Coordinates of N, CA and C in Angstrom, one line a residue:
M1 N 0.5 18.0 12.2 CA 0.4 18.0 10.9 C 0.7 19.1 10.4
L2 N 0.8 19.1 8.7 CA 1.0 20.2 8.0 C -0.2 21.2 8.0
S3 N -1.4 20.8 8.4 CA -2.6 21.5 8.7 C -2.4 22.5 9.7
G4 N -1.7 22.4 10.6 CA -1.4 22.8 11.8 C -2.4 22.2 13.1
R5 N -3.1 20.9 12.6 CA -3.7 19.9 13.6 C -2.6 19.4 14.6
R6 N -3.0 18.9 16.1 CA -1.7 18.1 16.5 C -2.7 16.9 16.8
L7 N -2.2 16.0 16.5 CA -3.1 14.5 16.6 C -2.4 13.8 17.6
D8 N -3.1 13.5 18.3 CA -3.0 12.5 19.6 C -3.0 10.9 19.2
L9 N -1.7 10.5 18.9 CA -1.7 9.1 18.4 C -2.5 7.9 19.1
L10 N -2.3 8.1 20.7 CA -3.0 7.2 21.6 C -4.4 7.7 21.7
D11 N -4.9 8.5 21.6 CA -6.1 9.0 21.8 C -6.7 10.1 20.4
P12 N -6.6 9.7 19.2 CA -7.0 10.3 18.4 C -8.3 10.8 18.2
T13 N -9.0 12.3 18.0 CA -10.3 12.4 17.7 C -10.7 12.7 16.6
P14 N -12.0 13.0 16.2 CA -12.2 13.1 14.3 C -11.7 14.5 14.2
M15 N -12.0 15.3 14.8 CA -11.7 16.7 14.9 C -10.2 17.2 14.7
D16 N -9.2 16.2 14.9 CA -7.9 16.6 14.5 C -7.4 15.8 13.5
I17 N -8.3 15.5 12.5 CA -8.0 14.9 11.3 C -8.6 15.7 9.8
E18 N -7.4 15.7 9.2 CA -8.0 16.7 8.0 C -7.4 15.7 6.7
I19 N -8.4 15.8 5.7 CA -8.0 14.7 4.3 C -6.6 15.0 3.7
E20 N -6.4 16.5 3.8 CA -5.1 16.9 3.2 C -4.0 16.2 4.0
D21 N -3.8 16.3 5.3 CA -2.8 15.3 6.0 C -2.7 14.2 5.8
I22 N -3.9 13.6 5.6 CA -4.0 12.0 5.4 C -3.3 12.1 3.7
A23 N -4.0 12.6 2.8 CA -3.0 12.5 1.4 C -1.8 13.0 1.3
H24 N -1.3 13.9 2.0 CA 0.1 14.4 2.0 C 0.7 13.1 2.6
G25 N 0.4 12.5 4.0 CA 1.3 11.7 4.7 C 1.2 10.3 3.5
L26 N 0.1 10.0 3.0 CA 0.1 8.7 2.5 C 0.7 8.8 0.9
A27 N 1.0 9.9 0.4 CA 1.5 10.3 -0.9 C 3.1 10.0 -0.7
F28 N 3.6 10.2 0.4 CA 5.1 10.1 0.7 C 5.4 8.7 1.4
V29 N 4.5 7.9 1.7 CA 4.9 6.6 2.5 C 4.8 5.5 1.1
A30 N 6.0 4.9 0.9 CA 6.1 3.7 0.0 C 5.5 2.7 0.4
R31 N 4.8 1.8 -0.3 CA 4.6 0.4 -0.3 C 5.6 -0.3 -0.6
W32 N 5.6 -1.7 -0.2 CA 6.8 -2.6 -0.5 C 8.1 -2.2 0.3
N33 N 8.3 -1.2 0.8 CA 9.2 -0.7 1.7 C 10.3 -0.1 0.5
G34 N 9.5 0.5 -0.3 CA 10.3 1.2 -1.4 C 10.9 0.4 -2.5
Q35 N 10.7 -1.0 -2.6 CA 11.2 -2.0 -3.4 C 10.6 -2.3 -4.6
T36 N 10.6 -1.1 -5.4 CA 9.4 -1.4 -6.6 C 10.2 -0.6 -7.6
R37 N 10.0 -1.4 -8.7 CA 10.6 -0.7 -10.2 C 10.0 1.2 -10.4
G38 N 10.7 1.8 -11.0 CA 10.2 2.8 -11.3 C 11.1 4.1 -11.0
D39 N 10.7 5.1 -11.3 CA 11.4 6.4 -10.9 C 10.8 7.1 -9.5
W40 N 9.4 6.8 -9.6 CA 8.8 6.9 -8.1 C 8.8 5.7 -7.2
P41 N 8.5 6.0 -6.0 CA 8.2 5.2 -5.4 C 6.4 5.0 -5.4
Y42 N 6.1 3.6 -4.9 CA 4.5 3.4 -5.1 C 4.0 3.7 -3.8
S43 N 3.3 4.6 -3.7 CA 2.8 5.3 -2.5 C 1.6 4.4 -1.9
V44 N 1.3 4.5 -0.7 CA 0.1 4.0 0.0 C -1.2 5.1 -0.6
A45 N -1.1 6.0 -0.9 CA -1.9 7.0 -1.7 C -2.4 6.3 -2.9
E46 N -1.3 6.0 -3.8 CA -1.8 5.4 -5.1 C -2.4 3.9 -4.7
H47 N -2.1 3.1 -3.9 CA -2.5 2.1 -3.5 C -3.7 2.2 -3.1
S48 N -4.2 3.1 -2.4 CA -5.7 3.5 -2.2 C -6.4 3.7 -3.0
L49 N -6.1 4.6 -3.8 CA -6.8 4.8 -5.2 C -7.1 3.6 -5.8
L50 N -6.1 2.9 -6.1 CA -6.4 1.5 -7.1 C -7.2 0.7 -6.3
V51 N -7.2 0.7 -4.6 CA -8.2 -0.4 -4.0 C -9.6 0.0 -4.1
E52 N -9.6 1.6 -4.0 CA -11.4 2.2 -4.1 C -12.0 1.5 -5.5
E53 N -11.0 1.9 -6.7 CA -11.2 1.4 -7.7 C -11.6 0.1 -8.3
I54 N -10.8 -0.8 -7.7 CA -11.3 -2.2 -7.9 C -12.6 -2.4 -7.2
F55 N -12.4 -1.9 -6.0 CA -13.7 -2.2 -5.2 C -15.1 -1.7 -5.8
A56 N -15.0 -0.8 -6.3 CA -15.8 -0.3 -7.1 C -16.3 -1.2 -8.5
R57 N -15.5 -1.6 -8.9 CA -15.6 -2.3 -10.3 C -16.0 -3.9 -10.1
V58 N -15.6 -4.6 -8.9 CA -16.1 -5.7 -8.6 C -17.8 -6.0 -8.2
A59 N -18.3 -4.6 -7.9 CA -19.8 -4.7 -7.3 C -20.4 -3.3 -7.2
V60 N -21.4 -3.2 -7.7 CA -21.8 -1.8 -7.1 C -22.0 -1.8 -5.9
Q61 N -21.4 -0.6 -5.1 CA -21.1 -0.2 -3.9 C -21.6 1.0 -3.7
P62 N -22.3 1.4 -2.4 CA -22.9 2.7 -2.0 C -21.6 3.1 -1.8
V63 N -21.6 4.7 -2.2 CA -20.4 5.6 -2.3 C -20.0 5.8 -0.8
K64 N -20.5 5.5 0.4 CA -20.0 5.7 1.6 C -19.0 4.5 1.8
W65 N -19.2 3.3 1.2 CA -18.4 2.1 1.3 C -17.2 2.4 0.5
R66 N -17.6 3.0 -0.6 CA -16.3 3.3 -1.7 C -15.4 4.4 -0.8
L67 N -15.9 5.3 -0.2 CA -15.1 6.0 0.7 C -14.4 5.5 1.8
A68 N -14.8 4.4 2.4 CA -14.0 3.5 3.3 C -13.0 2.7 2.5
A69 N -13.5 2.5 1.6 CA -12.3 1.3 0.6 C -10.9 2.6 0.4
L70 N -11.6 3.7 -0.2 CA -10.3 5.0 -0.3 C -9.5 5.1 1.2
L71 N -10.0 5.1 2.3 CA -9.6 5.4 3.4 C -9.1 4.1 4.2
H72 N -9.0 2.9 3.3 CA -8.6 1.8 4.5 C -7.4 2.0 5.0
D73 N -6.5 2.2 4.7 CA -5.1 2.4 5.0 C -4.8 3.8 5.5
A74 N -5.7 4.6 5.9 CA -5.5 6.0 6.2 C -4.6 6.1 7.5
P75 N -4.7 5.3 8.5 CA -4.1 5.5 9.6 C -2.3 5.4 9.3
E76 N -1.9 5.0 8.3 CA -0.6 4.9 7.6 C -0.1 6.3 7.3
Y77 N -1.1 7.2 7.3 CA -0.4 8.6 7.3 C 0.5 9.2 8.4
V78 N 0.4 8.5 9.6 CA 1.2 8.8 10.7 C 1.8 7.7 11.4
I79 N 1.4 6.3 10.8 CA 2.2 5.3 11.7 C 2.9 4.6 10.4
G80 N 2.7 5.0 9.1 CA 3.9 4.2 8.2 C 3.2 3.1 7.8
D81 N 3.6 2.4 6.6 CA 3.2 1.0 6.2 C 4.3 0.0 6.8
M82 N 3.8 -0.7 7.6 CA 4.7 -1.6 7.9 C 4.3 -3.4 7.2
I83 N 5.1 -4.2 7.1 CA 4.8 -5.2 6.3 C 4.4 -6.2 7.4
S84 N 3.3 -7.4 6.9 CA 3.1 -7.9 7.8 C 3.7 -8.6 9.0
P85 N 4.7 -9.3 8.6 CA 5.6 -9.9 9.9 C 6.1 -8.8 11.0
V86 N 6.2 -7.7 10.6 CA 6.7 -6.6 11.7 C 5.3 -6.4 12.6
K87 N 4.3 -6.2 11.7 CA 2.8 -6.0 12.5 C 2.9 -7.0 13.6
S88 N 2.8 -8.4 13.0 CA 2.6 -9.5 14.0 C 3.7 -9.5 15.0
A89 N 5.2 -9.0 14.8 CA 6.0 -9.2 15.8 C 5.7 -8.0 16.9
I90 N 5.1 -6.9 16.6 CA 5.0 -5.9 17.4 C 3.4 -6.3 18.2
G91 N 2.8 -7.1 17.7 CA 1.6 -7.7 18.6 C 0.4 -6.8 18.7
P92 N -0.6 -7.3 19.5 CA -1.9 -6.6 19.6 C -1.8 -4.9 19.7
S93 N -0.6 -4.7 20.1 CA -0.8 -3.0 20.6 C -0.9 -2.4 19.0
Y94 N -0.1 -2.9 18.0 CA -0.2 -2.4 16.9 C -1.6 -2.2 16.1
G95 N -2.4 -3.6 16.4 CA -4.0 -3.6 15.8 C -4.8 -2.5 16.3
E96 N -4.6 -2.4 17.8 CA -5.1 -1.6 18.8 C -5.3 0.2 18.1
L97 N -4.0 0.4 17.9 CA -3.4 1.7 17.6 C -4.1 1.9 16.2
D98 N -4.2 1.2 15.5 CA -4.5 1.1 14.0 C -6.0 1.4 14.3
A99 N -6.8 0.8 15.0 CA -8.0 0.5 15.2 C -8.6 1.8 15.7
R100 N -8.0 2.4 16.7 CA -8.2 3.8 17.3 C -8.1 4.9 16.1
L101 N -7.1 5.0 15.1 CA -7.1 5.8 14.2 C -7.9 5.7 13.5
T102 N -8.2 4.3 12.9 CA -9.4 4.0 11.8 C -10.6 4.5 12.0
A103 N -10.9 4.5 13.5 CA -12.1 4.9 14.0 C -12.4 6.4 14.1
A104 N -11.4 6.9 14.6 CA -11.3 8.4 14.2 C -11.5 9.0 12.8
V105 N -10.8 8.4 11.8 CA -10.8 8.8 10.5 C -12.2 8.4 10.1
H106 N -12.7 7.3 10.1 CA -14.4 7.1 9.7 C -15.3 8.2 10.4
L107 N -15.0 8.3 11.5 CA -16.2 9.2 12.4 C -16.0 10.5 11.7
R108 N -14.7 11.1 11.2 CA -14.3 12.3 11.1 C -15.2 12.7 9.4
F109 N -15.3 11.3 8.8 CA -15.9 11.5 7.3 C -17.3 10.8 7.2
G110 N -17.8 10.8 8.1 CA -19.4 10.3 8.2 C -19.5 8.8 8.1
L111 N -18.5 7.8 8.4 CA -18.7 6.5 8.4 C -18.6 6.0 9.7
P112 N -19.2 4.7 9.9 CA -19.2 4.4 11.1 C -17.7 3.7 11.8
A113 N -17.6 4.2 12.9 CA -16.2 3.6 13.4 C -15.7 2.3 13.1
V114 N -16.7 1.2 13.3 CA -16.2 0.1 13.1 C -17.3 -0.3 11.4
L115 N -16.8 -0.9 10.5 CA -17.3 -1.2 9.4 C -18.1 -2.5 9.5
P116 N -19.1 -2.8 8.7 CA -19.8 -3.9 8.7 C -18.8 -5.0 8.2
V117 N -18.7 -6.2 8.9 CA -18.0 -7.2 8.3 C -17.9 -7.5 7.1
A118 N -19.0 -7.5 6.2 CA -19.3 -7.9 4.9 C -18.5 -6.7 4.0
V119 N -18.4 -5.5 4.6 CA -17.9 -4.1 3.8 C -16.4 -4.6 4.0
K120 N -16.0 -4.6 5.3 CA -14.4 -4.9 5.4 C -13.8 -6.2 4.8
K121 N -15.0 -7.1 4.7 CA -14.3 -8.3 3.8 C -14.0 -7.8 2.4
A122 N -14.9 -7.2 1.8 CA -15.1 -6.9 0.1 C -13.8 -5.7 0.1
I123 N -13.6 -4.9 0.7 CA -12.2 -4.0 0.8 C -11.1 -4.9 1.0
K124 N -10.9 -6.0 1.8 CA -9.8 -6.7 2.1 C -9.6 -7.4 0.5
D125 N -10.6 -8.0 -0.1 CA -10.7 -8.7 -1.2 C -9.9 -7.8 -2.4
A126 N -10.3 -6.4 -2.2 CA -9.9 -5.5 -3.4 C -8.8 -5.2 -3.0
D127 N -8.1 -5.1 -1.7 CA -6.9 -4.8 -1.2 C -5.9 -6.0 -1.8
R128 N -6.4 -7.4 -1.7 CA -5.4 -8.6 -2.1 C -5.4 -8.4 -3.5
I129 N -6.7 -7.9 -4.4 CA -6.3 -7.8 -5.9 C -5.2 -6.8 -6.3
S130 N -5.2 -5.9 -5.5 CA -4.2 -4.5 -5.5 C -3.0 -5.4 -5.4
A131 N -2.4 -6.2 -4.0 CA -1.3 -6.5 -3.8 C -0.9 -7.2 -5.0
W132 N -1.8 -8.4 -5.6 CA -1.3 -9.3 -6.5 C -0.9 -8.3 -7.9
L133 N -1.6 -7.3 -8.1 CA -1.1 -6.2 -9.3 C 0.2 -5.7 -9.3
E134 N 0.2 -5.4 -7.8 CA 1.9 -4.5 -7.3 C 2.5 -5.5 -7.5
A135 N 2.6 -6.6 -6.9 CA 3.3 -7.7 -6.9 C 4.3 -8.0 -8.4
V136 N 3.4 -8.3 -9.5 CA 3.2 -8.7 -10.7 C 4.1 -7.7 -11.3
Q137 N 3.6 -6.6 -11.3 CA 3.8 -5.1 -12.2 C 5.0 -4.5 -11.8
I138 N 5.1 -4.2 -10.1 CA 6.2 -3.3 -9.9 C 7.2 -4.1 -8.9
A139 N 6.6 -5.1 -8.4 CA 7.7 -5.6 -7.1 C 8.4 -6.8 -7.4
G140 N 8.4 -7.2 -8.8 CA 9.2 -8.3 -9.3 C 9.0 -9.7 -8.9
F141 N 7.6 -9.8 -8.8 CA 6.9 -11.2 -8.5 C 6.6 -11.9 -9.9
T142 N 6.8 -13.3 -9.8 CA 6.3 -13.7 -11.0 C 4.8 -14.1 -10.8
E143 N 4.0 -14.3 -11.7 CA 2.5 -14.5 -11.5 C 2.3 -15.7 -10.5
A144 N 3.1 -16.8 -10.9 CA 2.9 -17.7 -9.9 C 3.1 -17.6 -8.4
E145 N 4.1 -16.6 -8.3 CA 4.4 -16.2 -6.8 C 3.5 -15.6 -6.1
A146 N 2.8 -14.6 -6.8 CA 1.8 -13.9 -6.5 C 0.5 -14.5 -6.5
D147 N 0.3 -15.5 -7.2 CA -0.7 -16.3 -7.0 C -0.8 -16.8 -5.7
K148 N 0.3 -17.4 -5.5 CA 0.5 -18.5 -4.1 C 0.3 -17.5 -3.0
L149 N 0.8 -16.2 -3.0 CA 0.8 -15.2 -1.6 C -0.7 -14.5 -1.6
F150 N -1.2 -13.9 -2.9 CA -2.3 -13.0 -2.8 C -3.7 -13.5 -3.4
G151 N -3.4 -14.9 -4.1 CA -4.6 -15.3 -4.9 C -4.8 -14.8 -6.1
R152 N -4.9 -15.3 -7.2 CA -5.1 -14.9 -8.5 C -6.8 -14.3 -8.8
P153 N -6.5 -13.0 -9.3 CA -7.8 -12.2 -9.6 C -8.5 -12.9 -10.5
K154 N -9.9 -13.0 -10.2 CA -10.7 -14.0 -10.8 C -10.8 -13.2 -12.4
T155 N -11.1 -12.1 -12.4 CA -11.3 -11.8 -13.9 C -10.3 -10.9 -14.6
E156 N -10.2 -11.2 -15.8 CA -9.2 -10.6 -16.6 C -9.4 -9.0 -16.4
M157 N -10.5 -8.4 -16.3 CA -10.7 -7.2 -16.3 C -10.0 -6.5 -15.1
L158 N -9.7 -7.3 -14.0 CA -9.1 -6.8 -12.8 C -7.8 -6.9 -13.3
R159 N -7.3 -8.1 -13.8 CA -5.6 -8.1 -14.0 C -5.1 -7.3 -15.0
C160 N -5.9 -6.6 -15.6 CA -5.4 -5.7 -17.0 C -5.0 -4.4 -16.4
L161 N -5.6 -4.0 -15.0 CA -5.4 -2.9 -14.4 C -4.0 -2.4 -14.7
E162 N -3.5 -1.1 -14.9 CA -2.2 -0.8 -14.8 C -1.9 0.3 -13.6
I163 N -0.7 -0.4 -13.2 CA -0.2 0.3 -11.9 C 0.5 1.7 -12.7
R164 N 0.4 2.8 -12.2 CA 1.0 4.0 -12.7 C 1.9 4.6 -11.6
L165 N 2.9 5.0 -11.5 CA 3.9 5.3 -10.5 C 4.0 7.0 -10.9
R166 N 3.6 7.8 -10.0 CA 3.6 9.2 -10.1 C 4.2 10.1 -9.2
A167 N 4.7 10.9 -9.4 CA 5.2 11.9 -8.5 C 4.1 12.3 -7.3
P168 N 4.7 12.3 -5.8 CA 4.1 12.3 -4.6 C 2.7 13.5 -4.8
A169 N 3.1 15.0 -5.4 CA 2.3 15.8 -5.4 C 0.9 15.5 -6.4
V170 N 1.2 14.7 -7.5 CA 0.3 14.5 -8.0 C -0.5 13.5 -7.7
V171 N -0.2 12.3 -7.0 CA -0.9 11.5 -6.3 C -1.7 12.1 -5.0
R172 N -1.1 13.3 -4.4 CA -1.6 13.6 -3.3 C -2.8 14.4 -3.7
A173 N -2.9 15.1 -5.1 CA -4.0 15.8 -5.5 C -5.1 14.7 -6.2
E174 N -4.8 13.9 -6.6 CA -6.0 12.9 -7.1 C -6.4 12.3 -5.8
F175 N -5.9 12.1 -4.7 CA -6.8 11.5 -3.8 C -7.6 12.7 -2.9
V176 N -6.9 13.5 -2.8 CA -8.1 14.8 -2.3 C -9.1 14.6 -3.3
A177 N -8.7 15.1 -4.7 CA -9.9 15.1 -5.4 C -11.2 13.9 -5.5
R178 N -10.5 12.7 -5.4 CA -11.5 11.7 -5.2 C -12.2 11.8 -4.0
H179 N -11.7 11.7 -2.7 CA -12.1 12.3 -1.5 C -13.5 13.0 -1.8
T180 N -13.0 14.2 -2.3 CA -13.9 15.2 -2.3 C -15.1 15.0 -3.3
G181 N -14.7 14.3 -4.4 CA -15.9 13.6 -5.1 C -16.8 12.8 -4.5
L182 N -16.6 11.8 -3.6 CA -16.9 11.0 -2.9 C -17.9 11.6 -1.7
M183 N -17.2 12.5 -1.2 CA -18.0 13.2 0.0 C -19.1 14.0 -0.9
A184 N -19.2 14.7 -1.9 CA -20.2 15.1 -2.4 C -21.2 14.3 -3.0
L185 N -21.1 13.0 -3.4 CA -21.9 12.3 -3.9 C -22.8 11.5 -2.4
M186 N -22.0 11.6 -1.3 CA -22.9 11.2 -0.1 C -23.5 12.3 0.4
G187 N -23.7 13.6 -0.1 CA -24.3 14.3 0.1 C -24.2 15.2 1.6

């Protein structure tokens, strides 16, 4: 990693994980395989910031679960963002690798290795809303297509969120700042 840490992908430990490495990696990983409108790729870091915002808007959430929402795709800083059909083709080994990395990230930042089912579901719901917004705003989908694939967001408040494409360095800095702010609130 750029921090100088050496991360064993098959046996990751929390002490080998730094937020700056996560933010940097995610800011340079494109969602939608880079097939989005705009002058910058829409990064996993930008997506993660949006998911955390949606998660917090849908219901009042404890800060630690907002942190979990921000970090929901953290393993992608080293394994990349693969579309679901590719993940399925790889099989269970992909899920196992993702789970090991997720557990190490969670433990590093004071979260349980495995999230409670209700929290994981609420984050997945926010992730689906983000995917709908991304699909219609920057990935060329009609609302009807996005409704079929991701389900239509239930409130106008969420549908009116605007996707912002920004330079990776800007997104990286915002990701680190959001993480720092959430960690400070956790005490």
